[in-house]
Amino acid sequence: MKSSLRSLISKETREMLRDPRIFLLMIVAPIIIFVLLGTVMGYATEKTVQATTFGLKIAIINNDEGEFSRYFIQFLRSFSNGTVNIYPVGTDPGALFQSKIYDAVLVIPSNFTESLAHGKTAVVNTFYFVKDLSISSTVKFSSLNSAVNAFQQQLLAGLLSSAYPNLNVTSLFHIISLNESAILGGREVSFSSINSLLSGAIALIVAPLMIFSIASSLAASSMGIEKEEKTLEILLTLPIKRSYIMFSKVFGAFILSLAGMIGMGIGFYYYISSVLSGVGGRVELVKTLYILSPSALAEAAIGLLLSLLFILGASILISSLASNVREAQAMTSYTWLPILIPYILLMYIDLSQLNSASVLAISLIPASTPLIVLKSYFQGWVAPVIVSFAANILYFGVVLYLGAKWFEGERILSTRVSRKNLLYKLRK
Amino acid sequence: MVGPNGAGKTTTLRIIATLLKPTKGKVEVFGKDVVDQAEEVRRLISYLPEDAGAYPYMTGIEYLKFIASLYGVNEDYVSDGAELSGLGDALQERIKTYSKGMKRRLQVARTLMIRPKLAILDEPTSGIDVLYSLQLRNEIKKKSKEWGITILLSSHNMLEIEFLCDRVAFVHDGKIVNVGTPLELIRKTNASNLEEAFMRSISN
């Protein structure tokens, strides 16, 4: 590497790292946000689970007092860890809610036993006392529904046992068992791993998008500050290739983006771990990643880095039209929307439903290589991966070429695109 | 170059510094065309724009080293630059903490320390107080002689021009309306000082 290019890259990384706006907002903040979110979400999940475990406080007004209503009450007492209190016939449910003790009040109708004995539906009026709109409330209320379903199953089992004494009723409820496994990329893998991968699929889109967003902001700041501090004019008169100014900004921001990616990865891992630990689970990262072949993972990683380089190049080029950091960041945030929208769509499109030409056309979406690699791996395709890599190498090359030409020209100093300028021109 | 605002001084300096292309005519720096041989011209020149800035999170000494590395010159040049700036221990501080005068001194040092064949200074003492201006002028005069640097500068300050310049061009509406040594210009226009000579030149 030429020493002047090395000096420029070193200058870029040093300036960005020392700039508290960049360092805090783009490198430290995402880590802190994930860690805070993870801590809060972990705590909330734990509390929700606790709320469910502690169970409901139920008041039952038993207007029946028959055999089946007694079974039902007994069952609820054994099923729930909470409190089940019985109130006499004719108690006003409204009065029970006034006490604010109970989560739910069940009114067992007077024909409960008779209806069940004759195989008819018995309607139990149930009133929930909504204390707040939290997730734990919803979970609590759904646990009552589960209890009723379990009671019905037990009731059915009892009826079947008495009708068919020789039948193993318990096995009847699990008479068909699915032994699940999945074929992925020609390999048989456990279905739980696939579930784990699918549930983490959102990360496949969120992580690259966050990385791209931070990287484009970094690049925009790096270019914007050059204009804001009026240092570009001097740089352009120095005995260096002007294209080096562009290259150094791309690679300087690339190095910092990698640091940001590692930080964000740690933060994201902490976030997922915290949420899962709240429900007694844990992140099986290695197991989940193992279901992808090493070559697919390597291709996805290279695709991500290539896409990142393209995003950085485009952001530098676009932000060179701004006159300060704020304008530069605003411009890059608007202009990468054309990438963001197809990217999100791509996540939800099942490529196997499309014809070959459409798949190849989708592979041309800028910065989409990591997603194309993963989706193609599931299908065992090669062509879309090659097309996506070729297209994104081309895009990056074009951006670098245009950038180099733009920096060689004289208009880089004078051209300024801002909302004010555009509105003025439109009015004219 | 002396001229009123909008006369074309900065535009001319920017053309010579290879930042702008001339719309007409040809500009050469030591025989090198500023358009066709821009990279070669950049090896011969060092340009100080009127409102030049420096990287706020670098220290003064890091900035001088950074510039020296791009010109491919050794640490001796950086030491000369540090001495020329007169910033002393402040060179270890970040540039964002500098006053306007300190920044200007650093910029003048940056421009001259690499000993270019041609230093282009656009209003080198603009916006700085009398004391610093005097010190800077003395340094510019001394170092340009010591290091054999040709200085091309633009200024509104006639005292500065008389003190620093061997040859002066009065510029008006994009044209040189009078040129010569300060004394020649005063004589040519029957003026009592350079300021009057300038006024008479542009009113003609």
XYZ file of C-alpha atoms in Angstrom:
632
model
C 0.000 0.000 0.000
C 1.327 3.438 -0.877
C 2.475 5.347 2.202
C 0.246 8.318 1.380
C -2.811 6.047 1.245
C -1.746 4.470 4.537
C -1.389 7.941 6.108
C -4.812 8.945 4.851
C -6.482 5.765 6.171
C -4.743 6.208 9.509
C -5.931 9.823 9.638
C -9.509 8.762 8.868
C -9.721 6.075 11.539
C -8.007 8.248 14.152
C -10.236 11.253 13.536
C -13.389 9.139 13.613
C -12.368 7.302 16.779
C -11.523 10.550 18.535
C -14.707 12.312 17.480
C -17.064 11.742 20.430
C -20.107 12.176 18.161
C -18.974 9.253 16.037
C -17.447 7.107 18.751
C -20.336 7.389 21.196
C -23.305 7.492 18.859
C -22.166 4.972 16.306
C -19.966 2.528 18.155
C -20.738 2.698 21.890
C -24.460 3.540 21.706
C -25.579 0.409 19.773
C -23.783 -1.790 22.311
C -25.311 0.090 25.250
C -28.769 0.018 23.656
C -28.623 -3.755 23.140
C -27.290 -4.364 26.645
C -29.953 -2.118 28.198
C -32.685 -3.610 26.025
C -31.475 -7.107 26.891
C -31.456 -6.329 30.604
C -34.921 -4.759 30.504
C -36.400 -7.460 28.282
C -34.796 -10.216 30.367
C -36.256 -8.695 33.536
C -39.684 -8.258 31.903
C -39.683 -11.840 30.627
C -38.659 -13.153 34.029
C -41.437 -11.158 35.706
C -43.976 -12.434 33.167
C -42.938 -16.011 33.817
C -43.079 -15.374 37.570
C -46.553 -13.854 37.224
C -47.728 -16.969 35.406
C -46.043 -19.278 37.905
C -47.576 -17.511 40.876
C -50.897 -18.137 39.199
C -54.220 -16.427 39.183
C -56.307 -15.304 42.093
C -59.682 -16.725 41.183
C -63.058 -16.245 42.809
C -65.670 -18.858 41.965
C -69.365 -18.302 42.543
C -70.704 -21.810 42.521
C -74.387 -21.744 41.609
C -74.354 -25.475 40.909
C -72.713 -27.234 43.876
C -73.061 -30.520 42.011
C -70.483 -33.277 41.444
C -68.867 -31.857 38.295
C -68.562 -28.329 39.661
C -66.707 -29.768 42.694
C -64.340 -31.665 40.325
C -63.850 -28.502 38.333
C -62.958 -26.476 41.438
C -60.648 -29.197 42.689
C -58.958 -29.331 39.313
C -58.443 -25.559 39.210
C -56.938 -25.684 42.709
C -54.505 -28.413 41.683
C -53.699 -26.868 38.304
C -52.995 -23.340 39.436
C -50.403 -22.195 41.960
C -52.669 -19.313 42.743
C -55.678 -18.826 44.971
C -59.138 -20.267 44.351
C -61.848 -18.982 46.693
C -65.456 -20.141 46.617
C -68.397 -17.837 47.159
C -71.992 -18.884 47.823
C -74.839 -18.947 45.392
C -76.084 -15.534 44.286
C -72.884 -13.570 45.163
C -72.579 -10.437 43.018
C -69.420 -10.678 40.836
C -69.218 -6.839 40.771
C -68.825 -6.785 44.549
C -65.876 -9.204 44.285
C -64.115 -6.952 41.798
C -64.550 -3.996 44.155
C -62.172 -5.750 46.542
C -59.458 -5.677 43.791
C -58.106 -8.995 45.093
C -59.015 -11.253 42.186
C -57.717 -11.557 38.653
C -60.811 -13.412 37.507
C -64.290 -14.302 38.711
C -65.967 -17.466 37.388
C -69.707 -17.929 37.721
C -70.590 -21.630 37.511
C -74.170 -21.938 36.262
C -76.743 -23.934 38.230
C -77.043 -26.501 35.391
C -73.277 -27.174 35.197
C -73.311 -30.780 36.469
C -76.486 -31.658 34.619
C -75.184 -30.283 31.335
C -71.847 -32.101 31.553
C -73.502 -35.339 32.602
C -75.632 -35.193 29.449
C -72.749 -34.143 27.196
C -74.080 -30.634 26.747
C -72.128 -27.392 26.793
C -72.055 -25.589 30.102
C -71.398 -21.848 29.897
C -69.203 -20.518 32.713
C -69.349 -16.731 32.732
C -65.839 -15.481 33.319
C -64.869 -11.930 34.219
C -61.249 -10.821 34.024
C -60.094 -7.893 36.108
C -57.687 -6.016 33.829
C -55.209 -4.318 36.129
C -52.880 -3.168 33.360
C -52.107 -3.805 29.705
C -48.891 -5.718 30.255
C -47.782 -8.907 28.574
C -47.887 -10.681 31.953
C -51.645 -9.897 32.230
C -52.281 -11.506 28.861
C -50.209 -14.528 29.795
C -52.050 -14.832 33.125
C -55.468 -14.768 31.471
C -54.471 -17.310 28.848
C -53.380 -19.673 31.646
C -57.026 -19.899 32.816
C -58.032 -20.965 29.325
C -55.325 -23.640 29.403
C -56.659 -24.888 32.732
C -60.206 -25.218 31.342
C -58.885 -27.085 28.289
C -56.909 -29.448 30.511
C -60.019 -30.081 32.646
C -62.032 -30.894 29.529
C -59.334 -33.345 28.430
C -59.373 -35.015 31.852
C -63.135 -35.158 31.813
C -63.064 -36.772 28.387
C -60.440 -39.255 29.569
C -62.675 -40.161 32.535
C -65.705 -40.653 30.317
C -63.697 -42.787 27.857
C -62.197 -44.887 30.676
C -65.587 -45.654 32.108
C -66.956 -46.553 28.654
C -63.838 -48.529 27.559
C -62.094 -49.844 30.724
C -59.398 -51.726 28.742
C -58.312 -48.717 26.701
C -55.078 -46.812 27.531
C -56.638 -43.382 27.427
C -53.435 -41.478 28.108
C -51.760 -42.862 25.002
C -54.926 -42.062 23.058
C -54.241 -38.359 23.476
C -50.795 -38.829 21.876
C -51.749 -41.513 19.428
C -49.791 -39.866 16.604
C -46.310 -38.596 17.332
C -44.234 -36.684 14.763
C -40.578 -37.589 14.588
C -39.332 -34.393 12.953
C -36.105 -33.721 11.128
C -35.220 -31.416 8.266
C -33.114 -31.628 5.152
C -31.041 -28.514 4.635
C -28.479 -28.120 1.898
C -28.586 -31.897 1.352
C -27.895 -32.633 5.069
C -30.282 -33.977 7.673
C -30.448 -31.660 10.672
C -32.593 -31.605 13.785
C -35.893 -29.799 13.485
C -35.283 -27.890 16.712
C -32.172 -26.335 15.118
C -34.264 -25.227 12.165
C -36.808 -23.727 14.535
C -34.002 -21.957 16.319
C -32.647 -20.659 12.991
C -36.085 -19.532 11.826
C -36.855 -17.779 15.105
C -33.509 -15.983 14.783
C -34.165 -15.179 11.115
C -35.171 -11.644 12.026
C -31.560 -11.118 13.050
C -30.544 -11.906 9.492
C -32.279 -8.762 8.345
C -31.961 -6.549 11.416
C -28.229 -7.092 11.881
C -27.103 -6.189 8.322
C -29.505 -3.250 8.210
C -28.190 -1.888 11.503
C -24.628 -2.381 10.323
C -25.368 -0.625 7.022
C -27.151 2.209 8.799
C -24.269 2.811 11.206
C -21.678 2.438 8.463
C -23.382 4.938 6.167
C -23.602 7.424 9.053
C -19.904 6.928 9.742
C -19.039 7.509 6.099
C -21.289 10.559 5.907
C -19.684 12.055 9.018
C -16.220 11.436 7.658
C -17.031 13.315 4.447
C -19.237 15.952 6.057
C -16.578 16.931 8.570
C -14.085 17.450 5.739
C -16.441 20.050 4.273
C -17.522 21.478 7.613
C -13.956 22.044 8.827
C -12.803 23.221 5.364
C -10.013 20.692 5.178
C -10.979 19.213 1.824
C -9.641 22.214 -0.094
C -6.160 21.607 1.316
C -6.337 17.836 0.773
C -7.154 18.391 -2.894
C -3.976 20.440 -3.440
C -1.630 17.901 -1.833
C 0.658 15.726 -3.989
C -1.473 12.590 -3.641
C -3.819 10.842 -5.998
C -7.189 12.417 -5.346
C -8.855 9.037 -5.665
C -6.881 8.066 -2.531
C -9.003 10.537 -0.570
C -12.102 8.570 -1.550
C -10.448 5.175 -0.997
C -9.095 6.164 2.412
C -12.509 7.312 3.539
C -14.122 4.060 2.394
C -11.488 1.867 4.051
C -11.234 4.025 7.182
C -14.988 3.803 7.699
C -14.806 0.072 6.832
C -12.302 -0.582 9.633
C -14.469 1.285 12.141
C -17.622 -0.412 10.873
C -15.977 -3.777 11.535
C -15.266 -2.646 15.099
C -18.879 -1.473 15.354
C -20.079 -4.817 13.957
C -18.170 -6.774 16.590
C -19.541 -4.529 19.331
C -23.042 -4.810 17.951
C -22.689 -8.587 17.660
C -21.735 -8.826 21.341
C -24.620 -6.519 22.281
C -27.105 -8.461 20.154
C -25.927 -11.797 21.598
C -26.366 -10.381 25.109
C -29.855 -9.139 24.202
C -31.037 -12.522 22.848
C -29.393 -14.385 25.745
C -31.106 -12.122 28.296
C -34.530 -12.582 26.727
C -34.127 -16.352 26.435
C -32.738 -16.773 29.942
C -35.935 -15.124 31.214
C -37.879 -18.139 29.933
C -35.227 -20.654 30.939
C -33.744 -21.003 27.456
C -30.303 -20.250 26.098
C -28.763 -19.218 22.815
C -27.347 -22.178 20.978
C -25.366 -20.091 18.537
C -22.832 -22.712 17.545
C -25.514 -25.386 17.162
C -27.658 -23.052 15.074
C -24.790 -21.908 12.892
C -23.566 -25.494 12.520
C -26.594 -26.333 10.391
C -25.138 -23.989 7.750
C -22.042 -25.316 6.015
C -18.729 -23.490 6.668
C -18.574 -22.465 3.012
C -22.093 -20.937 3.194
C -21.141 -19.034 6.337
C -17.911 -17.806 4.713
C -19.792 -16.722 1.579
C -22.403 -14.889 3.696
C -19.667 -13.132 5.675
C -17.779 -12.100 2.533
C -21.080 -11.000 0.994
C -21.771 -8.870 4.064
C -18.363 -7.214 3.876
C -18.727 -6.608 0.143
C -22.174 -5.076 0.674
C -20.738 -2.950 3.463
C -17.999 -1.650 1.154
C -20.604 -0.741 -1.453
C -22.766 1.065 1.115
C -19.714 2.973 2.387
C -18.599 3.970 -1.112
C -22.090 5.137 -2.053
C -22.442 7.052 1.230
C -19.103 8.843 0.749
C -20.073 9.760 -2.792
C -23.512 11.034 -1.796
C -22.325 12.911 1.279
C -19.683 14.723 -0.781
C -22.619 16.778 -2.095
C -23.339 18.094 1.409
C -21.598 20.980 3.107
C -21.602 19.751 6.679
C -22.018 16.629 8.828
C -25.728 17.114 9.483
C -26.587 17.524 5.806
C -24.372 14.585 4.895
C -26.085 12.283 7.388
C -29.542 13.384 6.304
C -28.686 12.785 2.632
C -27.308 9.301 3.193
C -30.243 8.319 5.393
C -32.701 9.235 2.602
C -30.735 7.765 -0.233
C -30.271 4.284 1.057
C -34.038 3.766 1.356
C -34.062 2.312 -2.209
C -31.851 -0.455 -0.824
C -33.718 -0.860 2.452
C -37.171 -1.500 0.957
C -36.240 -4.312 -1.476
C -34.013 -5.722 1.254
C -36.940 -6.100 3.654
C -39.114 -7.534 0.879
C -36.398 -10.009 0.008
C -36.480 -11.328 3.557
C -40.127 -12.315 3.201
C -40.100 -13.590 -0.383
C -39.930 -17.357 -0.852
C -37.499 -17.534 -3.751
C -38.481 -21.120 -4.540
C -41.889 -19.834 -5.701
C -40.279 -17.642 -8.378
C -38.946 -18.560 -11.811
C -35.205 -18.551 -12.520
C -35.208 -15.189 -14.294
C -36.943 -13.501 -11.335
C -34.523 -15.089 -8.868
C -31.557 -13.846 -10.878
C -33.156 -10.369 -11.122
C -33.628 -10.310 -7.329
C -29.969 -11.285 -6.922
C -29.096 -7.943 -8.502
C -30.468 -5.988 -5.505
C -27.556 -3.939 -4.155
C -26.060 -5.050 -0.836
C -28.257 -8.163 -0.739
C -25.483 -10.744 -1.118
C -25.593 -12.136 2.459
C -29.327 -12.838 2.182
C -29.036 -14.260 -1.328
C -26.247 -16.591 -0.134
C -28.350 -17.945 2.746
C -31.521 -18.295 0.699
C -29.633 -20.009 -2.119
C -28.008 -22.379 0.359
C -31.446 -23.645 1.420
C -32.313 -24.294 -2.222
C -28.896 -25.600 -3.247
C -28.579 -22.865 -5.917
C -25.278 -21.548 -7.195
C -26.209 -19.128 -9.992
C -27.957 -16.484 -7.798
C -24.905 -16.406 -5.497
C -22.558 -15.842 -8.424
C -24.869 -13.178 -9.907
C -25.217 -11.401 -6.550
C -21.452 -11.397 -5.931
C -20.721 -10.248 -9.487
C -23.373 -7.515 -9.312
C -22.190 -6.195 -5.964
C -18.519 -6.257 -6.995
C -19.606 -4.303 -10.058
C -21.627 -1.817 -7.971
C -18.700 -1.287 -5.632
C -16.345 -0.867 -8.598
C -18.699 1.637 -10.229
C -19.051 3.606 -6.983
C -15.263 3.691 -6.523
C -14.736 4.717 -10.144
C -17.379 7.451 -9.980
C -15.994 8.588 -6.631
C -12.443 8.727 -7.973
C -13.625 10.733 -10.994
C -15.705 13.008 -8.782
C -12.770 13.709 -6.487
C -10.549 14.393 -9.517
C -12.962 17.051 -10.738
C -13.315 20.627 -9.522
C -17.024 20.544 -8.726
C -16.591 18.549 -5.535
C -15.759 21.784 -3.737
C -18.555 23.888 -5.156
C -21.459 21.452 -5.642
C -23.855 21.458 -2.762
C -27.185 19.698 -2.606
C -29.352 20.609 0.330
C -33.077 20.690 0.959
C -32.950 24.498 0.913
C -31.155 24.516 -2.454
C -33.537 21.981 -3.943
C -36.612 23.896 -2.753
C -35.151 27.112 -4.187
C -34.524 25.455 -7.551
C -37.989 23.910 -7.582
C -39.593 27.277 -6.843
C -37.591 28.846 -9.647
C -2.283 40.306 -5.766
C -4.296 43.167 -4.461
C -7.876 43.862 -5.396
C -11.342 44.568 -4.103
C -13.668 41.734 -3.064
C -14.870 39.815 -6.110
C -11.929 40.944 -8.257
C -10.902 37.344 -8.907
C -7.891 36.971 -6.604
C -9.032 33.799 -4.877
C -10.260 32.313 -8.159
C -6.824 32.901 -9.675
C -5.087 31.339 -6.681
C -7.408 28.349 -6.811
C -6.667 27.862 -10.509
C -2.928 27.927 -9.775
C -3.504 25.510 -6.884
C -5.243 23.098 -9.349
C -8.591 23.362 -7.574
C -10.349 25.074 -10.475
C -9.875 24.823 -14.211
C -9.514 28.071 -16.140
C -12.464 28.759 -18.434
C -10.056 30.431 -20.894
C -6.322 30.675 -21.336
C -3.478 28.628 -19.941
C -1.805 28.633 -16.546
C 1.645 27.184 -15.966
C 3.582 26.786 -12.728
C 7.309 26.496 -13.374
C 6.477 25.338 -16.903
C 3.865 22.766 -15.801
C 0.304 23.145 -17.027
C -2.156 23.278 -14.124
C -4.763 21.285 -16.037
C -2.751 18.702 -17.966
C 0.018 18.274 -15.396
C -1.981 18.935 -12.234
C -0.293 16.179 -10.202
C 3.163 17.504 -11.067
C 2.073 21.048 -10.218
C 0.836 19.827 -6.809
C 4.336 18.560 -6.021
C 5.682 22.074 -6.544
C 3.127 24.068 -4.610
C 1.665 24.430 -1.150
C -1.630 26.236 -0.804
C -3.077 28.113 2.145
C -6.749 28.988 1.557
C -8.205 32.036 3.282
C -10.431 29.995 5.612
C -8.333 26.835 5.844
C -9.266 24.445 8.615
C -7.463 21.534 10.231
C -8.641 18.267 11.703
C -10.059 19.127 15.127
C -9.183 15.866 16.858
C -5.539 15.810 15.756
C -2.895 17.528 17.826
C -0.916 20.278 16.129
C 2.177 18.082 15.842
C 0.152 15.154 14.462
C -1.228 17.471 11.807
C 2.248 18.598 10.751
C 3.430 14.970 10.668
C 0.381 13.956 8.631
C 1.072 16.651 6.031
C 4.794 15.787 5.969
C 3.947 12.117 5.348
C 1.863 13.057 2.321
C 4.726 15.100 0.860
C 7.140 12.290 1.686
C 9.460 14.550 3.713
C 11.287 13.569 6.893
C 10.953 14.522 10.570
C 13.375 17.479 10.169
C 10.739 19.264 8.142
C 8.203 18.629 10.911
C 10.614 20.111 13.478
C 11.042 23.160 11.251
C 7.276 23.446 10.968
C 6.859 23.149 14.721
C 9.426 25.882 15.263
C 7.920 28.091 12.572
C 4.457 27.807 14.119
C 5.785 29.129 17.430
C 3.098 27.121 19.185
C 5.496 25.375 21.573
C 3.788 22.985 23.999
C 0.399 23.787 22.480
C 1.397 21.554 19.556
C 0.643 18.593 21.823
C -2.934 19.829 22.287
C -5.810 18.999 19.972
C -6.451 21.564 17.259
C -10.063 22.046 18.383
C -8.688 23.830 21.456
C -6.728 26.366 19.357
C -7.668 30.003 18.901
C -8.098 31.373 15.377
C -4.613 32.905 15.512
C -3.033 29.613 16.623
C -4.781 27.753 13.816
C -3.526 30.285 11.282
C 0.039 29.993 12.564
C -0.191 26.223 12.288
C -1.500 26.559 8.734
C 1.261 28.951 7.686
C 3.824 26.554 9.207
C 2.172 23.635 7.397
C 2.306 25.521 4.098
C 5.955 26.573 4.313
C 7.610 23.684 6.220
C 7.649 21.347 3.240
C 9.632 24.003 1.341
C 7.549 24.154 -1.820
C 8.845 25.927 -4.903
C 5.694 28.035 -4.763
C 3.630 28.840 -1.671
C 0.212 30.263 -2.422
C -1.124 32.240 0.511
C -4.648 33.607 0.345
C -4.831 36.448 2.864
C -2.385 34.788 5.264
C -3.049 37.135 8.178
C -6.794 37.599 7.745
C -8.775 37.534 10.968
C -5.806 37.553 13.322
C -4.661 40.326 15.618
C -1.869 42.822 14.983
C 0.725 41.096 17.143
C 0.275 37.668 15.534
C 0.085 39.270 12.065
C 3.420 40.968 12.624
C 5.044 37.750 13.836
C 3.619 35.778 10.912
C 4.791 38.319 8.331
C 8.279 38.239 9.772
C 8.322 34.426 9.669
C 6.995 34.331 6.109
C 9.645 36.803 4.922
C 12.443 35.052 6.793
C 11.624 31.489 5.798
C 10.852 32.271 2.167
C 14.371 33.702 1.830
C 15.999 30.963 3.929
C 14.293 28.100 2.126
C 14.100 29.683 -1.342
C 10.319 29.693 -1.582
C 8.473 31.864 -4.050
C 5.410 33.303 -2.357
C 2.283 34.280 -4.223
C -0.168 35.950 -1.897
C -3.346 37.912 -1.974
C -4.106 40.544 0.596
C -6.106 43.642 1.397
C -3.475 44.860 3.807
C -1.177 47.390 2.061
C 1.306 47.368 4.953
C 1.652 43.626 4.579
C 2.112 43.933 0.846
C 4.762 46.638 1.102
C 6.578 44.598 3.729
C 6.448 41.213 1.996
C 6.190 41.706 -1.754
C 8.810 42.301 -4.410
C 6.183 42.499 -7.128
C 2.559 43.575 -6.820
C -0.390 43.146 -9.216
C -3.515 45.255 -8.800
C -6.487 43.163 -9.890
C -9.893 44.526 -10.818
C -12.837 42.760 -12.493
C -10.724 39.709 -13.263
C -7.925 41.665 -14.917
C -4.486 42.874 -13.821
C -4.759 46.642 -14.122
C -1.256 47.497 -12.894
C 1.858 45.557 -11.977
C 5.317 46.351 -10.581
C 7.314 46.705 -7.413
C 5.528 48.681 -4.691
C 7.772 51.693 -5.401
C 7.238 51.464 -9.173
C 3.475 51.385 -8.687
C 3.549 54.430 -6.427
C 5.687 56.308 -8.965
C 3.661 55.176 -11.984
C 0.433 56.492 -10.468
C 1.948 59.648 -8.875
C 0.590 58.446 -5.556
C 1.946 59.084 -2.105
C 1.510 55.472 -0.929
C 0.470 52.027 -2.198
C -3.147 52.428 -1.108
C -3.503 55.580 -3.180
C -1.728 53.888 -6.084
C -4.254 51.089 -5.912
C -7.233 53.471 -5.851
C -5.889 55.387 -8.834
C -5.170 52.190 -10.756
C -8.635 50.738 -10.383
C -10.439 54.050 -10.978
C -8.690 54.325 -14.352
